[in-house]
Amino acid sequence: GCIQLTEVLGVGAYGVVYRAFDMRTGVQYAVKALNKVGLEPRQRSFQEREIQLHHQVSQHPNVVSLVKVLDSPDCTFVVMEFCPEGDLFSRITEQGFYIGRDALAKNAFLQILEAVEFCHSVGIYHRDLKPENILVSSDGITLKLADFGLATQDYYTSDFGCGSTFYMSPECQQSNSRPNACYASAPNDIWSLGVILVNLTCGRNPWKKASMEDSTFRAYMKDRSFLKSILPLSSDLDHILSRVFDLNPAQRMTLPELKQAI
């Protein structure tokens, strides 16, 4: 076609993301090249699911828009809007952009909530919410959710260990050998949002993993005021986090409650 790939932006589990531009219009895009060669049918169906679920929510202003899908014999090219300012992770870690800027952090978090709430409203659960999968534009003011590679439409799932360890809920990490064991997808996303909220406001993670093997997490489960003693949290924020980081997924704060509390 008329789209030229210019440089590699990132390499993921399923393929490579390139910076590209349309030679006719000069518009820049991000293009995810998904390899089709030698894939098992299961992996192929994962790719199709990623594209289909992303397409379903792509019109939301806080989701990266999927422009079109181009097919070649050995590759599927997913053409998306390009966000030249990179991801939220580098904004937080390299630039400390939101630290001490409460209004900016609140605005950023509310946009992430809007995107996730929209996904949930159409029955799509992201399962890999983290700053690396949230892109930034308009000088850090606008945020857009990306990467639906692990997204699902299953309200209950038995995919344990799905996502990134720092952001996984405790129930998602249980390597359950029980037959028919499962956990709810929505509260798992909420837990990840809580960790992102700590990232935005404090510039770091609350723990390495939400498991009793982790000393910080263990201390927080024993004493709910522990996080406030090691992180610069306001009492309001500490209270919100205690509702988000509820070990019981059914008792965990819901998205509408979280939006209202913020």
Short mmCIF file of C-alpha atoms in Angstrom, two decimals:
data_model
loop_
_atom_site.label_atom_id
_atom_site.label_comp_id
_atom_site.label_asym_id
_atom_site.label_seq_id
_atom_site.Cartn_x
_atom_site.Cartn_y
_atom_site.Cartn_z
CA GLY A 1 0.00 0.00 0.00
CA CYS A 2 1.04 3.60 0.48
CA ILE A 3 2.12 3.19 4.09
CA GLN A 4 5.87 3.17 4.67
CA LEU A 5 7.40 1.75 7.86
CA THR A 6 10.20 4.00 9.11
CA GLU A 7 11.46 2.81 12.52
CA VAL A 8 10.83 0.23 15.24
CA LEU A 9 8.95 1.65 18.23
CA GLY A 10 8.73 -1.52 20.27
CA VAL A 11 8.78 -5.31 20.24
CA GLY A 12 6.02 -7.26 21.98
CA ALA A 13 5.11 -10.90 22.54
CA TYR A 14 3.27 -11.18 19.24
CA GLY A 15 5.04 -8.79 16.92
CA VAL A 16 6.79 -5.51 16.24
CA VAL A 17 5.35 -1.99 16.41
CA TYR A 18 6.67 0.43 13.79
CA ARG A 19 6.43 4.14 13.25
CA ALA A 20 5.03 4.67 9.75
CA PHE A 21 3.61 7.32 7.48
CA ASP A 22 1.13 7.50 4.65
CA MET A 23 3.10 8.56 1.60
CA ARG A 24 0.06 10.25 0.07
CA THR A 25 -1.07 12.31 3.07
CA GLY A 26 2.08 12.45 5.23
CA VAL A 27 0.02 11.35 8.26
CA GLN A 28 2.03 9.36 10.80
CA TYR A 29 0.78 6.07 12.22
CA ALA A 30 1.88 3.32 14.55
CA VAL A 31 1.72 -0.05 12.79
CA LYS A 32 1.69 -3.31 14.71
CA ALA A 33 2.99 -6.14 12.53
CA LEU A 34 1.63 -9.48 13.71
CA ASN A 35 3.54 -12.44 12.32
CA LYS A 36 1.32 -15.17 10.81
CA VAL A 37 4.05 -17.64 9.83
CA GLY A 38 4.20 -20.88 11.77
CA LEU A 39 1.49 -19.88 14.22
CA GLU A 40 -0.64 -22.49 15.93
CA PRO A 41 -4.39 -22.00 15.39
CA ARG A 42 -4.70 -20.93 19.05
CA GLN A 43 -2.16 -18.11 18.61
CA ARG A 44 -3.84 -17.06 15.38
CA SER A 45 -7.18 -16.83 17.18
CA PHE A 46 -5.51 -14.68 19.89
CA GLN A 47 -4.37 -12.25 17.20
CA GLU A 48 -7.85 -12.11 15.71
CA ARG A 49 -9.35 -11.57 19.16
CA GLU A 50 -6.95 -8.71 19.90
CA ILE A 51 -7.89 -6.91 16.66
CA GLN A 52 -11.62 -7.55 17.07
CA LEU A 53 -11.78 -6.37 20.71
CA HIS A 54 -9.61 -3.31 20.03
CA HIS A 55 -11.80 -2.43 17.05
CA GLN A 56 -14.93 -2.63 19.22
CA VAL A 57 -13.72 0.09 21.62
CA SER A 58 -11.51 2.05 19.23
CA GLN A 59 -13.95 4.95 18.83
CA HIS A 60 -13.59 6.03 22.48
CA PRO A 61 -11.49 9.22 22.84
CA ASN A 62 -9.32 7.58 25.52
CA VAL A 63 -8.56 4.45 23.50
CA VAL A 64 -5.92 4.43 20.77
CA SER A 65 -7.85 4.43 17.50
CA LEU A 66 -7.49 1.51 15.16
CA VAL A 67 -7.46 2.99 11.66
CA LYS A 68 -7.39 -0.13 9.47
CA VAL A 69 -6.05 -3.65 9.16
CA LEU A 70 -3.91 -4.68 6.17
CA ASP A 71 -3.18 -8.31 5.38
CA SER A 72 -0.22 -9.89 3.61
CA PRO A 73 0.55 -13.62 3.29
CA ASP A 74 2.92 -13.69 6.26
CA CYS A 75 1.84 -10.66 8.31
CA THR A 76 -1.20 -8.78 9.56
CA PHE A 77 -0.57 -5.03 9.82
CA VAL A 78 -2.71 -3.16 12.35
CA VAL A 79 -2.62 0.55 11.54
CA MET A 80 -3.26 2.76 14.60
CA GLU A 81 -3.01 6.40 15.52
CA PHE A 82 0.53 7.44 16.46
CA CYS A 83 1.18 9.02 19.87
CA PRO A 84 4.63 10.64 19.53
CA GLU A 85 4.92 11.41 23.25
CA GLY A 86 5.30 7.75 24.16
CA ASP A 87 3.78 5.93 27.10
CA LEU A 88 2.72 6.81 30.62
CA PHE A 89 5.51 4.66 32.09
CA SER A 90 8.29 6.91 30.77
CA ARG A 91 6.28 10.02 31.74
CA ILE A 92 6.15 8.75 35.31
CA THR A 93 9.60 7.19 35.70
CA GLU A 94 11.85 9.35 33.52
CA GLN A 95 10.11 12.68 33.85
CA GLY A 96 8.27 12.43 37.19
CA PHE A 97 5.63 14.36 35.27
CA TYR A 98 2.63 13.95 37.59
CA ILE A 99 4.38 13.91 40.98
CA GLY A 100 3.12 16.79 43.13
CA ARG A 101 0.78 17.91 40.34
CA ASP A 102 -2.44 16.59 41.81
CA ALA A 103 -4.82 18.14 39.27
CA LEU A 104 -2.83 16.66 36.35
CA ALA A 105 -2.62 13.24 38.01
CA LYS A 106 -6.37 13.29 38.76
CA ASN A 107 -7.20 14.29 35.19
CA ALA A 108 -4.92 11.56 33.83
CA PHE A 109 -6.40 8.88 36.10
CA LEU A 110 -9.99 9.86 35.28
CA GLN A 111 -9.26 9.42 31.57
CA ILE A 112 -7.90 5.92 32.21
CA LEU A 113 -11.06 5.19 34.21
CA GLU A 114 -13.25 6.47 31.35
CA ALA A 115 -11.49 4.14 28.89
CA VAL A 116 -11.72 1.08 31.16
CA GLU A 117 -15.34 1.83 32.09
CA PHE A 118 -16.23 2.02 28.40
CA CYS A 119 -14.49 -1.32 27.73
CA HIS A 120 -16.33 -2.96 30.65
CA SER A 121 -19.66 -1.49 29.50
CA VAL A 122 -19.35 -3.44 26.23
CA GLY A 123 -18.12 -6.57 28.01
CA ILE A 124 -14.39 -6.25 27.32
CA TYR A 125 -11.83 -6.70 30.11
CA HIS A 126 -8.28 -5.50 29.39
CA ARG A 127 -6.27 -7.73 31.80
CA ASP A 128 -2.98 -5.93 31.17
CA LEU A 129 -3.57 -2.45 32.55
CA LYS A 130 -0.22 -0.78 33.28
CA PRO A 131 1.47 2.54 32.39
CA GLU A 132 3.38 0.91 29.50
CA ASN A 133 0.01 0.21 27.82
CA ILE A 134 -1.29 3.76 28.19
CA LEU A 135 -0.11 6.28 25.60
CA VAL A 136 0.22 10.01 26.09
CA SER A 137 -0.57 12.90 23.77
CA SER A 138 -1.21 16.69 23.88
CA ASP A 139 1.78 17.29 26.15
CA GLY A 140 0.77 14.76 28.79
CA ILE A 141 -2.81 16.02 29.02
CA THR A 142 -4.57 13.27 27.00
CA LEU A 143 -4.20 9.57 27.76
CA LYS A 144 -5.16 6.65 25.55
CA LEU A 145 -5.45 2.97 26.40
CA ALA A 146 -3.56 0.60 24.08
CA ASP A 147 -2.59 -3.06 23.59
CA PHE A 148 -5.56 -5.41 23.76
CA GLY A 149 -3.35 -8.49 23.36
CA LEU A 150 -4.60 -10.06 26.61
CA ALA A 151 -8.15 -8.65 26.57
CA THR A 152 -11.09 -11.02 27.02
CA GLN A 153 -14.88 -11.07 26.90
CA ASP A 154 -15.04 -13.71 29.63
CA TYR A 155 -16.56 -12.25 32.78
CA TYR A 156 -15.01 -15.18 34.66
CA THR A 157 -11.66 -16.48 33.51
CA SER A 158 -9.32 -19.31 34.43
CA ASP A 159 -6.25 -17.67 32.86
CA PHE A 160 -4.18 -17.43 36.02
CA GLY A 161 -1.00 -15.37 35.86
CA CYS A 162 -2.36 -13.32 32.97
CA GLY A 163 -0.86 -9.81 32.76
CA SER A 164 2.14 -8.16 34.41
CA THR A 165 3.12 -9.23 37.93
CA PHE A 166 3.32 -5.73 39.48
CA TYR A 167 -0.30 -5.04 38.44
CA MET A 168 -1.95 -8.43 38.96
CA SER A 169 -4.59 -8.95 41.60
CA PRO A 170 -3.91 -11.61 44.26
CA GLU A 171 -6.64 -13.89 42.89
CA CYS A 172 -5.12 -13.77 39.39
CA GLN A 173 -1.78 -15.03 40.74
CA GLN A 174 -3.06 -18.12 42.49
CA SER A 175 -1.72 -21.00 40.47
CA ASN A 176 -4.85 -22.91 41.29
CA SER A 177 -4.75 -26.60 40.68
CA ARG A 178 -8.45 -26.89 41.58
CA PRO A 179 -10.48 -28.01 38.57
CA ASN A 180 -12.87 -25.30 37.32
CA ALA A 181 -11.08 -22.63 39.38
CA CYS A 182 -11.67 -19.12 38.03
CA TYR A 183 -11.73 -15.43 38.99
CA ALA A 184 -13.73 -12.41 37.85
CA SER A 185 -12.14 -10.26 35.13
CA ALA A 186 -13.59 -6.85 36.11
CA PRO A 187 -12.29 -6.66 39.73
CA ASN A 188 -8.88 -7.79 38.46
CA ASP A 189 -8.79 -4.70 36.20
CA ILE A 190 -9.82 -2.53 39.18
CA TRP A 191 -6.88 -3.85 41.22
CA SER A 192 -4.49 -2.90 38.38
CA LEU A 193 -6.02 0.60 38.33
CA GLY A 194 -5.17 0.93 42.04
CA VAL A 195 -1.51 0.17 41.33
CA ILE A 196 -1.54 2.71 38.44
CA LEU A 197 -2.99 5.29 40.85
CA VAL A 198 -0.01 4.72 43.19
CA ASN A 199 2.35 5.03 40.17
CA LEU A 200 0.79 8.36 39.16
CA THR A 201 0.77 9.94 42.61
CA CYS A 202 3.96 8.49 44.11
CA GLY A 203 6.11 7.60 41.11
CA ARG A 204 6.66 4.03 42.23
CA ASN A 205 4.96 0.66 42.79
CA PRO A 206 3.39 -0.25 46.13
CA TRP A 207 4.91 -3.80 45.99
CA LYS A 208 6.56 -6.21 43.60
CA LYS A 209 3.62 -8.60 43.66
CA ALA A 210 0.32 -8.83 45.52
CA SER A 211 1.21 -12.06 47.22
CA MET A 212 2.01 -13.03 50.80
CA GLU A 213 5.56 -13.89 49.66
CA ASP A 214 6.09 -10.13 49.17
CA SER A 215 7.11 -8.46 52.45
CA THR A 216 5.57 -5.06 51.62
CA PHE A 217 2.25 -6.59 50.56
CA ARG A 218 2.25 -8.82 53.64
CA ALA A 219 2.83 -5.79 55.88
CA TYR A 220 -0.06 -3.94 54.19
CA MET A 221 -2.42 -6.88 54.66
CA LYS A 222 -1.53 -6.95 58.38
CA ASP A 223 -1.74 -3.19 58.85
CA ARG A 224 -3.77 -1.09 56.43
CA SER A 225 -1.94 2.10 57.44
CA PHE A 226 1.38 0.64 56.27
CA LEU A 227 1.31 2.12 52.73
CA LYS A 228 0.74 5.60 54.14
CA SER A 229 3.82 5.16 56.34
CA ILE A 230 6.11 4.43 53.34
CA LEU A 231 4.48 6.48 50.56
CA PRO A 232 3.42 10.16 50.36
CA LEU A 233 -0.33 9.38 50.35
CA SER A 234 -3.08 11.73 51.49
CA SER A 235 -5.65 10.25 53.89
CA ASP A 236 -8.31 10.39 51.14
CA LEU A 237 -6.10 8.52 48.69
CA ASP A 238 -5.11 5.99 51.34
CA HIS A 239 -8.80 5.33 52.03
CA ILE A 240 -9.57 4.87 48.31
CA LEU A 241 -6.66 2.43 47.95
CA SER A 242 -7.83 0.41 50.94
CA ARG A 243 -11.17 -0.09 49.13
CA VAL A 244 -9.47 -0.94 45.81
CA PHE A 245 -6.94 -3.29 47.39
CA ASP A 246 -9.62 -5.45 49.01
CA LEU A 247 -8.61 -9.11 48.97
CA ASN A 248 -12.22 -10.06 48.27
CA PRO A 249 -12.94 -9.21 44.61
CA ALA A 250 -16.69 -9.01 45.35
CA GLN A 251 -16.07 -6.34 48.02
CA ARG A 252 -13.62 -4.36 45.91
CA MET A 253 -14.52 -0.84 44.85
CA THR A 254 -16.38 -0.72 41.52
CA LEU A 255 -15.49 1.58 38.62
CA PRO A 256 -18.40 4.00 39.24
CA GLU A 257 -17.47 4.17 42.96
CA LEU A 258 -13.83 4.79 42.10
CA LYS A 259 -14.75 7.55 39.65
CA GLN A 260 -16.91 9.25 42.25
CA ALA A 261 -14.23 8.94 44.96
CA ILE A 262 -11.53 10.50 42.74
#
